[in-house]
């Protein structure tokens, strides 16, 4: 089993739609969780950290389920500018390294 | 504020030629530094990471090497490039010893080996 798994997509959704991505991880001792966004031919950029109680940043909501070992990202009211690849990132109990998932591709269409 | 630089931005090299990619970080001290490679349409593969000057950990055995001659400088090298070395090379940093371990990426170097 891969350490971090994501559905590669692509997810093609119309503007204004709500879309959700899941990510599963294998290491139950993982301590930190993030979502990154990567635009085509660009570097990944931090979208948001994921906290145990769940957290929201504008149209984006992240959730963590430790029992089932998955994290989720919900995007409401999708914009054309949300089109990108979304990377799930999981940190083990080491402070130094994290593990990137393969990414989920999102295309928001007019 | 912290910034991270990488150069060159793009590079086209023949098979068998050497490689040197450079990454520097400004605005912080004692960062952890990382080299990743992303092949076309693939995820990020961690190649090397460093927690201090001269301290390099290799994640994947291959014909690449890394060095950290100064606190905020990280260099990726190869003596002889292979076709399979083509990809998008990303340098990243984070603060050492914090539980957040959020990583911040440079703009990357796109390498094509012909």
Coordinates of N, CA and C in Angstrom, one line a residue:
Chain A
X1 N 0.9 -1.2 0.0 CA 0.0 0.0 0.0 C 0.9 1.2 0.0
X2 N 0.5 2.2 -0.9 CA 1.3 3.4 -0.9 C 1.1 4.2 0.4
X3 N 2.1 5.1 0.7 CA 2.0 5.8 2.0 C 0.9 6.9 1.9
X4 N 0.7 7.5 0.8 CA -0.4 8.5 0.6 C -1.0 8.3 -0.7
X5 N -2.3 8.1 -0.7 CA -3.0 7.8 -2.0 C -4.1 8.9 -2.2
X6 N -4.3 9.2 -3.5 CA -5.3 10.1 -3.9 C -5.9 9.6 -5.2
X7 N -7.1 9.9 -5.4 CA -7.8 9.7 -6.7 C -7.2 10.7 -7.7
X8 N -6.5 10.3 -8.8 CA -5.9 11.2 -9.7 C -6.8 12.1 -10.5
X9 N -8.1 11.7 -10.6 CA -9.1 12.4 -11.4 C -8.9 12.2 -12.9
X10 N -9.1 13.1 -13.7 CA -9.5 14.5 -13.4 C -10.9 14.6 -13.0
X11 N -11.1 15.6 -12.1 CA -12.5 16.0 -11.7 C -12.8 17.2 -12.6
X12 N -13.9 17.1 -13.4 CA -14.3 18.2 -14.2 C -15.7 18.7 -13.7
X13 N -15.7 19.9 -13.2 CA -16.9 20.4 -12.5 C -17.2 21.8 -13.1
X14 N -18.5 22.1 -13.1 CA -18.9 23.4 -13.6 C -18.7 24.5 -12.6
X15 N -18.5 25.7 -13.0 CA -18.4 26.8 -12.1 C -19.5 26.8 -11.1
X16 N -19.2 27.1 -9.8 CA -20.3 27.2 -8.8 C -20.5 25.9 -8.1
X17 N -20.0 24.8 -8.6 CA -20.2 23.5 -8.0 C -19.4 23.3 -6.8
X18 N -19.8 22.3 -6.0 CA -19.0 21.9 -4.8 C -18.3 20.6 -5.1
X19 N -17.1 20.5 -4.8 CA -16.3 19.3 -5.1 C -15.5 18.9 -3.9
X20 N -15.3 17.6 -3.7 CA -14.6 17.1 -2.6 C -13.5 16.1 -3.0
X21 N -12.4 16.2 -2.4 CA -11.3 15.2 -2.6 C -11.0 14.5 -1.3
X22 N -10.7 13.2 -1.4 CA -10.2 12.5 -0.3 C -8.8 12.0 -0.5
X23 N -8.1 11.8 0.6 CA -6.7 11.3 0.6 C -6.6 10.3 1.7
X24 N -6.0 9.2 1.5 CA -5.8 8.2 2.5 C -4.3 8.1 2.8
X25 N -3.9 7.8 4.1 CA -2.5 7.6 4.4 C -2.4 6.3 5.2
X26 N -1.2 5.8 5.2 CA -1.0 4.4 5.8 C -0.4 4.5 7.2
X27 N 0.4 5.5 7.5 CA 1.1 5.6 8.7 C 0.2 6.2 9.8
X28 N -0.3 5.4 10.7 CA -1.2 5.8 11.8 C -0.5 6.8 12.8
X29 N 0.8 6.9 12.7 CA 1.5 7.8 13.6 C 1.7 9.2 13.0
X30 N 1.1 9.4 11.9 CA 1.3 10.7 11.2 C 0.8 11.8 12.1
X31 N 1.5 12.9 12.0 CA 1.2 14.0 13.0 C 0.7 15.3 12.3
X32 N 1.1 15.5 11.0 CA 0.8 16.8 10.4 C 0.2 16.5 9.0
X33 N -0.7 17.4 8.6 CA -1.4 17.2 7.3 C -1.7 18.5 6.6
X34 N -1.5 18.4 5.3 CA -1.6 19.7 4.5 C -2.3 19.4 3.2
X35 N -2.8 20.4 2.6 CA -3.2 20.4 1.2 C -2.4 21.5 0.5
X36 N -1.8 21.1 -0.6 CA -1.0 22.0 -1.5 C -1.8 22.1 -2.8
X37 N -1.6 23.2 -3.5 CA -2.1 23.4 -4.8 C -0.9 23.6 -5.8
X38 N -1.0 22.9 -6.9 CA 0.0 23.1 -7.9 C -0.6 23.4 -9.3
X39 N -0.3 24.6 -9.8 CA -0.7 25.0 -11.1 C 0.2 24.3 -12.1
X40 N -0.3 24.2 -13.3 CA 0.5 23.6 -14.4 C 1.9 24.2 -14.6
X41 N 2.9 23.4 -14.5 CA 4.3 23.8 -14.7 C 4.8 24.8 -13.7
X42 N 4.2 24.8 -12.5 CA 4.6 25.7 -11.4 C 4.9 24.9 -10.2
X43 N 5.5 25.5 -9.2 CA 5.8 24.8 -7.9 C 4.6 24.7 -7.1
X44 N 4.5 23.7 -6.2 CA 3.4 23.5 -5.3 C 3.4 24.7 -4.3
X45 N 2.2 25.1 -3.9 CA 2.0 26.1 -2.9 C 1.1 25.7 -1.8
X46 N 1.4 26.0 -0.6 CA 0.5 25.6 0.5 C -0.9 26.2 0.4
X47 N -1.9 25.4 0.4 CA -3.3 25.8 0.4 C -3.7 26.0 1.8
X48 N -3.6 24.9 2.6 CA -4.0 25.0 4.0 C -3.5 23.8 4.8
X49 N -3.2 24.1 6.1 CA -2.9 22.9 7.0 C -4.3 22.3 7.4
X50 N -4.2 21.1 7.8 CA -5.4 20.4 8.3 C -5.3 20.1 9.8
X51 N -6.2 20.6 10.5 CA -6.2 20.4 12.0 C -7.2 19.3 12.4
X52 N -6.9 18.8 13.6 CA -7.7 17.7 14.1 C -9.2 17.9 14.1
X53 N -9.5 19.2 14.4 CA -10.9 19.5 14.6 C -11.5 20.0 13.3
X54 N -10.7 20.0 12.2 CA -11.2 20.5 10.9 C -11.1 22.0 10.9
X55 N -10.9 22.5 9.7 CA -10.7 24.0 9.6 C -11.2 24.5 8.2
X56 N -11.5 25.7 8.2 CA -12.1 26.3 7.0 C -11.3 27.6 6.7
X57 N -11.2 27.8 5.4 CA -10.5 29.1 4.9 C -11.3 29.5 3.7
X58 N -12.3 30.4 3.9 CA -13.1 30.9 2.8 C -13.9 29.8 2.2
X59 N -13.7 29.5 1.0 CA -14.5 28.4 0.3 C -14.0 27.0 0.5
X60 N -12.9 26.9 1.2 CA -12.1 25.7 1.4 C -12.3 25.1 2.8
X61 N -12.7 23.9 2.9 CA -12.8 23.2 4.2 C -12.0 21.9 4.2
X62 N -11.2 21.8 5.2 CA -10.4 20.5 5.3 C -10.8 19.8 6.6
X63 N -10.8 18.5 6.5 CA -11.2 17.6 7.6 C -10.2 16.5 7.7
X64 N -10.0 16.0 9.0 CA -9.1 14.9 9.3 C -9.9 13.8 10.0
X65 N -9.8 12.6 9.5 CA -10.4 11.5 10.2 C -9.2 10.5 10.6
X66 N -8.8 10.6 11.8 CA -7.6 9.8 12.2 C -8.0 8.3 12.3
X67 N -9.2 8.0 12.7 CA -9.7 6.6 12.8 C -9.6 5.9 11.5
X68 N -10.0 6.6 10.5 CA -10.1 6.0 9.1 C -8.8 6.3 8.3
X69 N -8.0 7.2 8.9 CA -6.8 7.6 8.2 C -7.0 8.2 6.8
X70 N -7.8 9.3 6.8 CA -8.0 10.0 5.6 C -8.2 11.5 6.0
X71 N -7.8 12.3 5.0 CA -8.2 13.7 5.1 C -8.9 14.1 3.8
X72 N -9.7 15.2 3.9 CA -10.5 15.6 2.8 C -10.4 17.1 2.6
X73 N -10.7 17.5 1.4 CA -10.8 18.9 1.0 C -12.1 19.2 0.3
X74 N -12.8 20.1 0.8 CA -14.1 20.5 0.1 C -13.9 21.9 -0.4
X75 N -14.3 22.1 -1.7 CA -14.2 23.4 -2.3 C -15.7 23.7 -2.7
X76 N -16.2 24.8 -2.1 CA -17.5 25.3 -2.5 C -17.5 26.4 -3.5
X77 N -18.5 26.5 -4.3 CA -18.7 27.6 -5.2 C -17.4 27.7 -6.1
X78 N -17.1 26.6 -6.8 CA -15.8 26.5 -7.6 C -15.7 27.7 -8.5
X79 N -14.5 28.2 -8.6 CA -14.1 29.2 -9.6 C -13.2 28.6 -10.7
X80 N -13.2 29.3 -11.8 CA -12.3 28.9 -12.9 C -10.8 28.8 -12.4
X81 N -10.5 29.8 -11.5 CA -9.1 29.9 -11.0 C -8.8 28.7 -10.0
X82 N -9.8 27.9 -9.7 CA -9.5 26.8 -8.8 C -8.9 25.6 -9.6
X83 N -8.9 25.7 -10.9 CA -8.4 24.6 -11.7 C -6.9 24.4 -11.4
X84 N -6.5 23.2 -11.0 CA -5.1 23.0 -10.6 C -5.1 21.5 -10.1
X85 N -3.9 21.1 -9.7 CA -3.7 19.8 -9.1 C -3.6 20.0 -7.6
X86 N -4.3 19.2 -6.8 CA -4.3 19.4 -5.4 C -3.6 18.2 -4.8
X87 N -2.5 18.5 -4.0 CA -1.7 17.5 -3.4 C -1.9 17.4 -1.9
X88 N -2.1 16.2 -1.5 CA -2.3 15.8 -0.1 C -0.9 15.5 0.4
X89 N -0.6 16.1 1.6 CA 0.7 15.9 2.2 C 0.6 15.5 3.6
X90 N 1.3 14.5 4.0 CA 1.2 13.9 5.3 C 2.6 13.9 6.0
X91 N 2.7 14.3 7.2 CA 4.0 14.3 7.9 C 4.0 13.2 9.0
X92 N 5.0 12.4 9.0 CA 5.2 11.4 10.0 C 5.6 12.0 11.3
X93 N 5.9 11.2 12.3 CA 6.3 11.8 13.6 C 7.6 12.4 13.6
X94 N 8.3 12.4 12.5 CA 9.6 13.1 12.3 C 9.2 14.6 11.9
X95 N 10.0 15.5 12.5 CA 9.7 16.9 12.1 C 10.3 17.3 10.8
X96 N 11.1 16.4 10.2 CA 11.9 16.8 9.0 C 11.3 16.5 7.7
X97 N 10.5 15.5 7.5 CA 10.1 15.0 6.2 C 8.6 14.9 6.1
X98 N 8.1 15.2 5.0 CA 6.7 14.9 4.7 C 6.6 14.1 3.5
X99 N 5.4 13.5 3.2 CA 5.2 12.7 2.1 C 4.0 13.3 1.2
X100 N 4.3 13.4 0.0 CA 3.3 14.0 -1.0 C 2.6 12.9 -1.7
X101 N 1.3 13.1 -1.7 CA 0.5 12.2 -2.6 C 0.6 12.6 -4.0
X102 N 0.1 11.7 -4.9 CA 0.3 12.0 -6.4 C -0.5 13.1 -6.9
X103 N -1.5 13.6 -6.2 CA -2.3 14.7 -6.6 C -3.6 14.3 -7.3
X104 N -4.5 15.2 -7.2 CA -5.8 15.1 -7.9 C -6.0 16.3 -8.7
X105 N -6.3 16.1 -10.0 CA -6.5 17.2 -11.0 C -7.9 17.6 -11.0
X106 N -8.1 19.0 -10.9 CA -9.4 19.6 -10.9 C -9.4 20.6 -12.1
X107 N -10.5 20.4 -12.9 CA -10.8 21.4 -14.0 C -12.1 22.0 -13.7
X108 N -12.2 23.3 -13.5 CA -13.5 24.0 -13.4 C -13.9 24.6 -14.7
X109 N -15.0 24.2 -15.3 CA -15.4 24.6 -16.6 C -16.5 25.6 -16.6
X110 N -16.5 26.6 -17.5 CA -17.5 27.6 -17.5 C -18.9 27.1 -17.9
Chain B
X1 N 10.8 38.7 5.2 CA 10.2 37.5 4.8 C 11.2 36.6 4.1
X2 N 10.8 35.3 4.0 CA 11.7 34.3 3.5 C 11.5 34.2 2.0
X3 N 12.5 34.0 1.2 CA 12.4 33.7 -0.2 C 13.3 32.6 -0.6
X4 N 13.0 31.9 -1.6 CA 13.8 30.8 -2.1 C 14.0 30.9 -3.6
X5 N 15.3 30.8 -4.0 CA 15.6 31.0 -5.4 C 16.2 29.7 -5.9
X6 N 15.9 29.5 -7.2 CA 16.5 28.3 -7.9 C 17.0 28.8 -9.3
X7 N 18.1 28.3 -9.7 CA 18.5 28.5 -11.1 C 19.3 27.4 -11.6
X8 N 19.3 27.2 -12.9 CA 18.5 28.0 -13.9 C 17.1 27.6 -13.9
X9 N 16.2 28.3 -14.6 CA 14.8 28.0 -14.6 C 14.5 26.9 -15.6
X10 N 15.2 26.8 -16.7 CA 15.1 25.7 -17.6 C 16.5 25.3 -18.1
X11 N 16.6 24.1 -18.5 CA 18.0 23.6 -18.9 C 17.7 22.4 -19.9
X12 N 18.5 22.4 -20.9 CA 18.5 21.3 -21.9 C 19.9 20.8 -22.0
X13 N 20.1 19.5 -21.6 CA 21.4 19.0 -21.6 C 21.5 17.6 -22.3
X14 N 22.6 17.3 -23.0 CA 22.7 16.0 -23.6 C 23.0 14.9 -22.6
X15 N 22.6 13.7 -23.0 CA 23.0 12.5 -22.2 C 24.5 12.5 -21.9
X16 N 24.8 12.2 -20.7 CA 26.2 12.0 -20.4 C 26.9 13.3 -19.9
X17 N 26.2 14.4 -20.0 CA 26.8 15.7 -19.5 C 26.6 15.9 -18.0
X18 N 27.4 16.7 -17.4 CA 27.2 17.0 -16.0 C 26.1 17.9 -15.7
X19 N 25.7 18.0 -14.4 CA 24.6 18.9 -14.0 C 25.0 19.5 -12.7
X20 N 24.6 20.8 -12.6 CA 24.6 21.5 -11.3 C 23.4 22.4 -11.2
X21 N 22.6 22.2 -10.2 CA 21.4 23.1 -10.0 C 21.6 23.7 -8.6
X22 N 21.3 24.9 -8.5 CA 21.5 25.6 -7.2 C 20.2 26.2 -6.6
X23 N 20.2 26.1 -5.3 CA 19.1 26.6 -4.6 C 19.6 27.5 -3.4
X24 N 19.0 28.6 -3.2 CA 19.4 29.4 -2.0 C 18.2 30.0 -1.3
X25 N 18.2 30.1 0.0 CA 17.1 30.6 0.8 C 17.6 31.9 1.4
X26 N 16.7 32.9 1.5 CA 17.0 34.1 2.2 C 16.0 34.3 3.3
X27 N 16.4 35.0 4.3 CA 15.5 35.5 5.3 C 15.2 34.5 6.5
X28 N 16.1 33.4 6.5 CA 15.9 32.5 7.6 C 17.3 31.9 7.9
X29 N 17.4 31.2 9.0 CA 18.7 30.6 9.4 C 18.4 29.1 9.7
X30 N 19.4 28.3 9.5 CA 19.3 26.8 9.8 C 18.0 26.1 9.3
X31 N 17.7 26.4 8.0 CA 16.5 25.7 7.5 C 16.9 24.2 7.2
X32 N 15.8 23.4 7.2 CA 15.9 22.1 6.5 C 15.8 22.4 5.0
X33 N 16.5 21.7 4.2 CA 16.5 21.9 2.7 C 16.2 20.5 2.0
X34 N 15.5 20.6 0.9 CA 15.0 19.4 0.2 C 15.2 19.6 -1.3
X35 N 15.5 18.5 -1.9 CA 15.4 18.4 -3.4 C 14.4 17.3 -3.8
X36 N 13.5 17.7 -4.6 CA 12.4 16.8 -5.2 C 12.6 16.8 -6.7
X37 N 12.1 15.7 -7.2 CA 12.0 15.7 -8.7 C 10.5 15.3 -9.0
X38 N 10.0 15.9 -10.1 CA 8.6 15.6 -10.5 C 8.7 15.2 -12.0
X39 N 8.6 14.0 -12.3 CA 8.5 13.6 -13.7 C 7.2 14.0 -14.3
X40 N 7.2 14.1 -15.6 CA 6.0 14.6 -16.3 C 4.7 13.8 -15.9
X41 N 3.7 14.5 -15.4 CA 2.5 13.8 -15.0 C 2.5 13.0 -13.8
X42 N 3.6 13.1 -13.0 CA 3.8 12.3 -11.9 C 3.8 13.1 -10.6
X43 N 3.9 12.4 -9.4 CA 4.0 13.1 -8.2 C 5.4 13.5 -7.8
X44 N 5.6 14.1 -6.7 CA 6.9 14.6 -6.2 C 7.7 13.4 -5.6
X45 N 8.9 13.3 -6.0 CA 9.8 12.2 -5.4 C 10.9 12.9 -4.7
X46 N 11.0 12.7 -3.4 CA 12.0 13.2 -2.6 C 13.4 12.6 -2.9
X47 N 14.4 13.4 -3.3 CA 15.7 12.9 -3.7 C 16.7 13.0 -2.5
X48 N 16.8 14.2 -1.9 CA 17.7 14.5 -0.8 C 17.1 15.4 0.2
X49 N 17.6 15.4 1.4 CA 17.2 16.4 2.3 C 18.4 16.6 3.3
X50 N 18.5 17.8 3.8 CA 19.6 18.2 4.6 C 19.1 19.0 5.8
X51 N 19.7 18.7 7.0 CA 19.3 19.4 8.2 C 20.4 20.3 8.7
X52 N 21.5 20.4 7.9 CA 22.6 21.3 8.3 C 23.7 21.2 7.3
X53 N 24.7 22.1 7.4 CA 25.8 22.2 6.5 C 26.5 20.8 6.5
X54 N 26.8 20.3 5.2 CA 27.5 19.1 5.1 C 26.7 17.8 5.4
X55 N 25.4 18.0 5.9 CA 24.6 16.8 6.3 C 23.6 16.6 5.2
X56 N 23.7 15.4 4.5 CA 22.9 15.1 3.4 C 22.3 13.7 3.6
X57 N 21.0 13.6 3.4 CA 20.4 12.2 3.4 C 19.8 12.0 2.1
X58 N 20.1 10.8 1.6 CA 19.7 10.4 0.2 C 18.5 9.5 0.4
X59 N 17.4 9.8 -0.4 CA 16.2 9.0 -0.3 C 16.2 7.9 -1.4
X60 N 16.8 8.2 -2.5 CA 16.7 7.3 -3.7 C 18.0 7.1 -4.3
X61 N 18.6 5.9 -4.3 CA 19.9 5.7 -5.0 C 19.8 6.0 -6.5
X62 N 20.7 6.8 -7.0 CA 20.7 7.1 -8.4 C 22.0 7.8 -8.7
X63 N 22.1 8.4 -9.9 CA 23.3 9.0 -10.3 C 23.4 10.5 -9.9
X64 N 22.6 10.9 -9.0 CA 22.6 12.3 -8.5 C 23.2 12.4 -7.2
X65 N 23.7 13.6 -6.8 CA 24.3 13.8 -5.5 C 23.9 15.2 -5.1
X66 N 24.0 15.5 -3.8 CA 23.6 16.8 -3.3 C 24.7 17.3 -2.3
X67 N 24.8 18.6 -2.2 CA 25.8 19.1 -1.3 C 25.2 20.4 -0.7
X68 N 25.7 20.7 0.6 CA 25.2 21.9 1.2 C 26.5 22.6 1.8
X69 N 27.1 23.4 0.9 CA 28.3 24.1 1.4 C 28.1 25.2 2.3
X70 N 26.9 25.8 2.3 CA 26.6 26.9 3.2 C 25.2 26.7 3.8
X71 N 24.9 27.4 4.9 CA 23.7 27.1 5.6 C 22.5 27.2 4.7
X72 N 22.5 28.2 3.8 CA 21.3 28.5 3.0 C 21.5 28.2 1.5
X73 N 22.4 27.3 1.2 CA 22.7 26.9 -0.1 C 22.6 25.4 -0.3
X74 N 21.9 24.9 -1.3 CA 21.8 23.5 -1.5 C 22.0 23.3 -3.0
X75 N 22.9 22.3 -3.4 CA 23.2 22.1 -4.7 C 23.0 20.6 -5.1
X76 N 22.4 20.5 -6.3 CA 22.1 19.1 -6.8 C 23.0 18.9 -8.0
X77 N 23.7 17.8 -8.1 CA 24.7 17.6 -9.1 C 24.6 16.2 -9.7
X78 N 25.2 16.1 -10.9 CA 25.3 14.8 -11.5 C 26.6 14.8 -12.3
X79 N 27.3 13.7 -12.4 CA 28.5 13.7 -13.3 C 28.1 13.3 -14.7
X80 N 27.1 12.5 -14.8 CA 26.7 12.0 -16.2 C 25.1 11.9 -16.2
X81 N 24.5 12.7 -16.9 CA 23.0 12.7 -16.9 C 22.5 11.5 -17.8
X82 N 21.3 11.0 -17.3 CA 20.6 9.9 -18.1 C 19.3 10.5 -18.6
X83 N 18.8 9.9 -19.6 CA 17.5 10.3 -20.2 C 16.4 10.4 -19.1
X84 N 16.5 9.5 -18.2 CA 15.5 9.4 -17.1 C 15.6 10.5 -16.0
X85 N 16.7 11.3 -16.1 CA 16.8 12.4 -15.2 C 16.0 13.6 -15.6
X86 N 15.4 13.6 -16.8 CA 14.5 14.7 -17.2 C 13.4 14.8 -16.2
X87 N 13.0 16.1 -15.9 CA 11.9 16.3 -15.0 C 12.0 17.7 -14.5
X88 N 11.1 18.0 -13.5 CA 11.0 19.3 -12.9 C 11.6 19.2 -11.5
X89 N 12.7 19.9 -11.2 CA 13.4 19.8 -10.0 C 13.0 20.9 -9.1
X90 N 12.6 20.6 -7.9 CA 12.1 21.5 -6.9 C 12.9 21.5 -5.7
X91 N 13.3 22.7 -5.2 CA 14.0 22.8 -3.9 C 12.9 23.3 -2.9
X92 N 13.0 22.9 -1.7 CA 12.1 23.4 -0.7 C 12.8 23.5 0.6
X93 N 12.2 24.3 1.5 CA 12.8 24.5 2.8 C 11.7 24.5 3.9
X94 N 12.1 24.2 5.1 CA 11.2 24.4 6.2 C 12.0 24.7 7.5
X95 N 11.3 25.1 8.5 CA 12.0 25.4 9.7 C 12.3 24.1 10.5
X96 N 13.5 24.1 10.9 CA 13.9 22.9 11.6 C 13.3 22.8 13.0
X97 N 12.9 21.6 13.4 CA 12.5 21.4 14.8 C 11.1 21.9 15.1
X98 N 10.3 22.2 14.1 CA 8.9 22.6 14.4 C 8.0 21.5 14.1
X99 N 6.9 21.4 14.7 CA 5.9 20.4 14.5 C 5.1 20.6 13.2
X100 N 5.1 21.9 12.8 CA 4.3 22.2 11.6 C 4.9 21.6 10.3
X101 N 6.1 21.6 10.2 CA 6.9 21.1 9.1 C 6.3 21.5 7.7
X102 N 5.7 22.6 7.6 CA 5.2 23.1 6.3 C 6.4 23.4 5.4
X103 N 6.4 22.9 4.2 CA 7.5 23.1 3.3 C 7.1 24.2 2.3
X104 N 8.1 25.0 1.9 CA 7.9 26.1 0.9 C 8.9 25.8 -0.2
X105 N 8.3 26.0 -1.4 CA 9.0 25.6 -2.6 C 9.6 26.7 -3.4
X106 N 10.7 26.5 -4.0 CA 11.3 27.4 -5.0 C 10.5 27.2 -6.3
X107 N 10.9 28.1 -7.3 CA 10.1 28.1 -8.6 C 10.5 26.9 -9.5
X108 N 11.5 26.2 -9.2 CA 11.9 24.9 -9.9 C 12.8 25.1 -11.1
X109 N 13.4 24.1 -11.5 CA 14.2 24.0 -12.7 C 13.7 22.9 -13.6
X110 N 13.3 23.2 -14.8 CA 12.8 22.2 -15.7 C 14.0 21.7 -16.6
X111 N 14.3 20.4 -16.4 CA 15.5 19.8 -17.0 C 15.0 18.9 -18.1
X112 N 15.5 19.0 -19.3 CA 15.3 18.1 -20.4 C 16.6 17.5 -20.8
X113 N 16.7 16.2 -20.7 CA 17.9 15.5 -21.1 C 17.6 14.8 -22.5
X114 N 18.5 15.2 -23.5 CA 18.2 14.7 -24.8 C 19.3 13.6 -25.3

